[in-house]
mmCIF file of C-alpha atoms in Angstrom:
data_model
loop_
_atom_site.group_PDB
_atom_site.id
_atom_site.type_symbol
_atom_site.label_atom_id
_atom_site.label_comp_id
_atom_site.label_asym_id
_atom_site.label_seq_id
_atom_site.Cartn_x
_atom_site.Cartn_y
_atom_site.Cartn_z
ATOM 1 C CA UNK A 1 6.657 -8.491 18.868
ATOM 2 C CA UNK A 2 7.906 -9.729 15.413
ATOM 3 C CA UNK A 3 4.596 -7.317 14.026
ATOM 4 C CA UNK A 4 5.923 -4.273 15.158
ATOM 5 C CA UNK A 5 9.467 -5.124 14.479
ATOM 6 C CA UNK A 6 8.325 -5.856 11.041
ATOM 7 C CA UNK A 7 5.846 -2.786 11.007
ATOM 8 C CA UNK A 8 9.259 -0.573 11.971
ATOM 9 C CA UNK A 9 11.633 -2.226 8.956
ATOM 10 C CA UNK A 10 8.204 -1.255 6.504
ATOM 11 C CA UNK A 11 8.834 2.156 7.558
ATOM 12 C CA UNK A 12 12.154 2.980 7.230
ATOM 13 C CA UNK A 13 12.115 1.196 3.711
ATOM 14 C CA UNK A 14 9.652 3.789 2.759
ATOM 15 C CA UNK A 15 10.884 6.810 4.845
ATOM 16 C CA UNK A 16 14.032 5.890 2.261
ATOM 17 C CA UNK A 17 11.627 6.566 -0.777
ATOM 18 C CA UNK A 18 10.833 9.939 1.120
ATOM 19 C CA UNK A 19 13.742 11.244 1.573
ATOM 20 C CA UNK A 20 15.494 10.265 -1.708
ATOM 21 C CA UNK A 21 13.710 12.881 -3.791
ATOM 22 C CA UNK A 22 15.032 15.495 -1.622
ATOM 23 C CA UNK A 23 18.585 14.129 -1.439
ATOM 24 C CA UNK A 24 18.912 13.741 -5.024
ATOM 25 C CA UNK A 25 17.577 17.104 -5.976
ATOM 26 C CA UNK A 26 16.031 18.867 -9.065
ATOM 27 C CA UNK A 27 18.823 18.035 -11.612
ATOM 28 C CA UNK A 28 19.280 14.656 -10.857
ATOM 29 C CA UNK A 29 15.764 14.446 -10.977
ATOM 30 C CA UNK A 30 15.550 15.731 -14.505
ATOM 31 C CA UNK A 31 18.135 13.635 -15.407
ATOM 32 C CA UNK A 32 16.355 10.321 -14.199
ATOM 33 C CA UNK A 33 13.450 11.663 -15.558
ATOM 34 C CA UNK A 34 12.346 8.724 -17.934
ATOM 35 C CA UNK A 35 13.566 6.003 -15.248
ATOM 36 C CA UNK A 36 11.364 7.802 -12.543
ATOM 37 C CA UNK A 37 7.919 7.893 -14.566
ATOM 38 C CA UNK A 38 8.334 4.261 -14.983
ATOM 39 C CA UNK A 39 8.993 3.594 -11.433
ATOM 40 C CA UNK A 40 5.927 6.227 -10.257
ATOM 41 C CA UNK A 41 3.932 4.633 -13.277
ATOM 42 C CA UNK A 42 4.186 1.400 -10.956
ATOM 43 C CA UNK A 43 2.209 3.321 -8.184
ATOM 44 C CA UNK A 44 -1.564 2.721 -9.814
ATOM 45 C CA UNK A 45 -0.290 -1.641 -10.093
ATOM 46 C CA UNK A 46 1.157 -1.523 -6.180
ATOM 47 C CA UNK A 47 -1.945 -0.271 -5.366
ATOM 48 C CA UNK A 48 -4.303 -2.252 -6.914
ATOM 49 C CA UNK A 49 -1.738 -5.217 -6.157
ATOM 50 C CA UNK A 50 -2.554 -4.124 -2.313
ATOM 51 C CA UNK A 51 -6.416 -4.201 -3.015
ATOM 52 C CA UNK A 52 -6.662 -7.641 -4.373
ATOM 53 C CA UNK A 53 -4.093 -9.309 -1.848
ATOM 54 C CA UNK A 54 -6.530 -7.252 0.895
ATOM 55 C CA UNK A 55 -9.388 -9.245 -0.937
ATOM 56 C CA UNK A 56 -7.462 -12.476 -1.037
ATOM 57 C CA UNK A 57 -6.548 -12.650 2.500
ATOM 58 C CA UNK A 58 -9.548 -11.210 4.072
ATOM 59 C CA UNK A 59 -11.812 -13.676 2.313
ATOM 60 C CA UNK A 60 -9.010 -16.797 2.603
ATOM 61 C CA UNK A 61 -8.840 -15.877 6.643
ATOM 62 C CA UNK A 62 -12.698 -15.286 7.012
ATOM 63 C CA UNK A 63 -13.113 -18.692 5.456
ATOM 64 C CA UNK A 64 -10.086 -20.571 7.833
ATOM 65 C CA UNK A 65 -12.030 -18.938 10.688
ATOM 66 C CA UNK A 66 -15.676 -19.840 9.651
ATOM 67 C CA UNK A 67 -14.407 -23.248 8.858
ATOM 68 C CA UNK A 68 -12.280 -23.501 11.944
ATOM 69 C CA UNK A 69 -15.335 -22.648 13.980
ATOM 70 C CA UNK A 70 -17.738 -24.613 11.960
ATOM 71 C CA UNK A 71 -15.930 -27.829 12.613
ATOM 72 C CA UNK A 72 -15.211 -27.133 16.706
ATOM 73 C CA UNK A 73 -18.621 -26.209 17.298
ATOM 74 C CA UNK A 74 -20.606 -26.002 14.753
ATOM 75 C CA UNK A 75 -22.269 -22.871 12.218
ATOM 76 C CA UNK A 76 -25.846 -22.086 12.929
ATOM 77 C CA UNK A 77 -27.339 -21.292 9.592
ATOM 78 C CA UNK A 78 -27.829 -17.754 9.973
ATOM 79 C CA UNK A 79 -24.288 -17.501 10.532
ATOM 80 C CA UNK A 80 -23.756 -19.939 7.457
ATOM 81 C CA UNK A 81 -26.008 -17.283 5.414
ATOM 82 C CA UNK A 82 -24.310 -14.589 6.375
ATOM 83 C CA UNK A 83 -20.827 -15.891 5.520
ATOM 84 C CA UNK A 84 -22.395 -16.615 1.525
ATOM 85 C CA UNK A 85 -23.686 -13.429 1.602
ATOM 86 C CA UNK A 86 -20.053 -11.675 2.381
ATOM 87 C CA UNK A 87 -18.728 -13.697 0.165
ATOM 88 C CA UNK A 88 -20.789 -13.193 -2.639
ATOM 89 C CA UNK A 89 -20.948 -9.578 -2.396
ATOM 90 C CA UNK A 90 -17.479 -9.315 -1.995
ATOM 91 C CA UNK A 91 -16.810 -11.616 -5.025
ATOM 92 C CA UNK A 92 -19.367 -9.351 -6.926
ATOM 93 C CA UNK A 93 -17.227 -6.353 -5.622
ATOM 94 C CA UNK A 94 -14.033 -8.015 -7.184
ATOM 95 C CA UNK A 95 -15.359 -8.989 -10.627
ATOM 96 C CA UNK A 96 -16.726 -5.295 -11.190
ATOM 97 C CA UNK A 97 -13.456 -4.480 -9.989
ATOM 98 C CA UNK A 98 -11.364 -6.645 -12.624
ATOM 99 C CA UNK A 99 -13.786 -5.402 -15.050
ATOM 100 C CA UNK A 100 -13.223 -2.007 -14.573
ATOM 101 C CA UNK A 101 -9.587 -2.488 -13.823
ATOM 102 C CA UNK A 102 -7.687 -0.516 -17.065
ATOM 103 C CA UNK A 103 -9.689 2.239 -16.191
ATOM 104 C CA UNK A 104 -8.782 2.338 -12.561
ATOM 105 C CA UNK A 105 -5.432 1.751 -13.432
ATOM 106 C CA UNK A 106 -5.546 4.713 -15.976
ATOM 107 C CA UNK A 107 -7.355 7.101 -13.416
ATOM 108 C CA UNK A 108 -4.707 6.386 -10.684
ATOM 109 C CA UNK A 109 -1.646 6.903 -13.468
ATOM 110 C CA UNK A 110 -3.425 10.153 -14.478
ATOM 111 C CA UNK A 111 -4.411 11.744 -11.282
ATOM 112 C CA UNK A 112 -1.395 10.343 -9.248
ATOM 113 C CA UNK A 113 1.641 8.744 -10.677
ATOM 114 C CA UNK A 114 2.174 11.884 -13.191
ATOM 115 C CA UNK A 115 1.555 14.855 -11.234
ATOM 116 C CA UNK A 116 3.277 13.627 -8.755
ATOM 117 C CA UNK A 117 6.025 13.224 -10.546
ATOM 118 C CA UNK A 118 5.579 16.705 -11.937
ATOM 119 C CA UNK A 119 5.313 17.909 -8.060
ATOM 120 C CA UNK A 120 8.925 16.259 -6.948
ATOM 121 C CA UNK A 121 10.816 17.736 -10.329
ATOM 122 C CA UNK A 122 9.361 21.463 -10.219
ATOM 123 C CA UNK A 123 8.300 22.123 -6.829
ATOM 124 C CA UNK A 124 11.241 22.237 -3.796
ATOM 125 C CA UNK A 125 8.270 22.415 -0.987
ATOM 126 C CA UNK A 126 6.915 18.638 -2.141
ATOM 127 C CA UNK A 127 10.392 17.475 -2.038
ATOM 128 C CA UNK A 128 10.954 19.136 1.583
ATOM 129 C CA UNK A 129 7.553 18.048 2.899
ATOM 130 C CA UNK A 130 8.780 14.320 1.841
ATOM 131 C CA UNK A 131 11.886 14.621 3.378
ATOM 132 C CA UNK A 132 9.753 15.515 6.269
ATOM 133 C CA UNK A 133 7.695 12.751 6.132
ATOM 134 C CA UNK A 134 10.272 10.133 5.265
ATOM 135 C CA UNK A 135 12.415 11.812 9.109
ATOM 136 C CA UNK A 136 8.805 11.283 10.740
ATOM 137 C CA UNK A 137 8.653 7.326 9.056
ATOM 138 C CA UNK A 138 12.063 6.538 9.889
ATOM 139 C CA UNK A 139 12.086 7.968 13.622
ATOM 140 C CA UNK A 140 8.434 6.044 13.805
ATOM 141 C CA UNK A 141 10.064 2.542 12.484
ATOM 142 C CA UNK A 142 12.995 3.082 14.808
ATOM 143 C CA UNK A 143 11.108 3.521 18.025
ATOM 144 C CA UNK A 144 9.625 0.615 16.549
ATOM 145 C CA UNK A 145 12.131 -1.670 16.524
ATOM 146 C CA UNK A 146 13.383 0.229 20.011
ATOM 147 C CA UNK A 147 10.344 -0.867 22.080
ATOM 148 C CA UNK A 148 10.909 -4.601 20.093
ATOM 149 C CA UNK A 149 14.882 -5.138 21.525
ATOM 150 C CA UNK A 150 13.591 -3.629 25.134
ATOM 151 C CA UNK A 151 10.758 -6.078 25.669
ATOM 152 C CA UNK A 152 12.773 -8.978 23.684
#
């Protein structure tokens, strides 16, 4: 239950991020115009941040459970084989990946981070659909954290 209590707190933190463009409005906006492309400029590193801690953990728990298993019963070596070759490919994945990561990091900046910061300054419908978005996130995290103090 402490998953979906957590899972609820996640999305009211970012049904906050939703809402605020609205709440602030267009001038205030404009005014933290500099301050908000560095903060959206952060988008492309939060998600490749989320990518390589995915990699991280996936690989770190496949290996605790492989090893876990190998050492209770046993690996057959098929199963041994297999493990190398997820491994590998997904170590291949992650070098190509670091390789090419200033251009990913460019490409996410250019066709995300700055017009989307274009789309919350000019346009009142993207600030109204996140407010939208950010009510449907917070009502989702509080029935959330609803269902956690019931069945606690």
């Amino acid at each position: 239950m402490k998953w979906l209590n957590a899972i609820g707190i996640i999305f009211q933190f970012v049904a906050f991020w939703f809402a605020a463009p609205e709440l602030l409005g267009s001038s205030t906006l404009k005014r933290f115009e500099n301050g908000l492309r560095k903060l959206i400029s952060l988008i492309p590193m939060v998600i490749l941040l989320i990518v390589v801690a995915g990699f991280g953990l996936g690989m770190g728990l496949m290996g605790i459970l492989k090893g876990i298993k190998g050492t209770s019963q046993g690996l057959e070596k098929g199963e041994f084989i297999n493990y190398l070759v997820v491994l590998s490919i997904s170590m291949l994945l992650y070098v190509v990946f670091m390789i090419f990561f200033k251009r990913i990091k460019n490409w996410l900046d250019v066709k995300i981070a700055q017009p989307l910061l274009v789309k919350l300054i000019n346009n009142n419908q993207t600030r109204s659909t996140a407010l939208i978005v950010g009510a449907i996130l917070f009502t989702a995290g509080f029935i959330c954290q609803f269902i956690v103090a019931i069945f606690n």
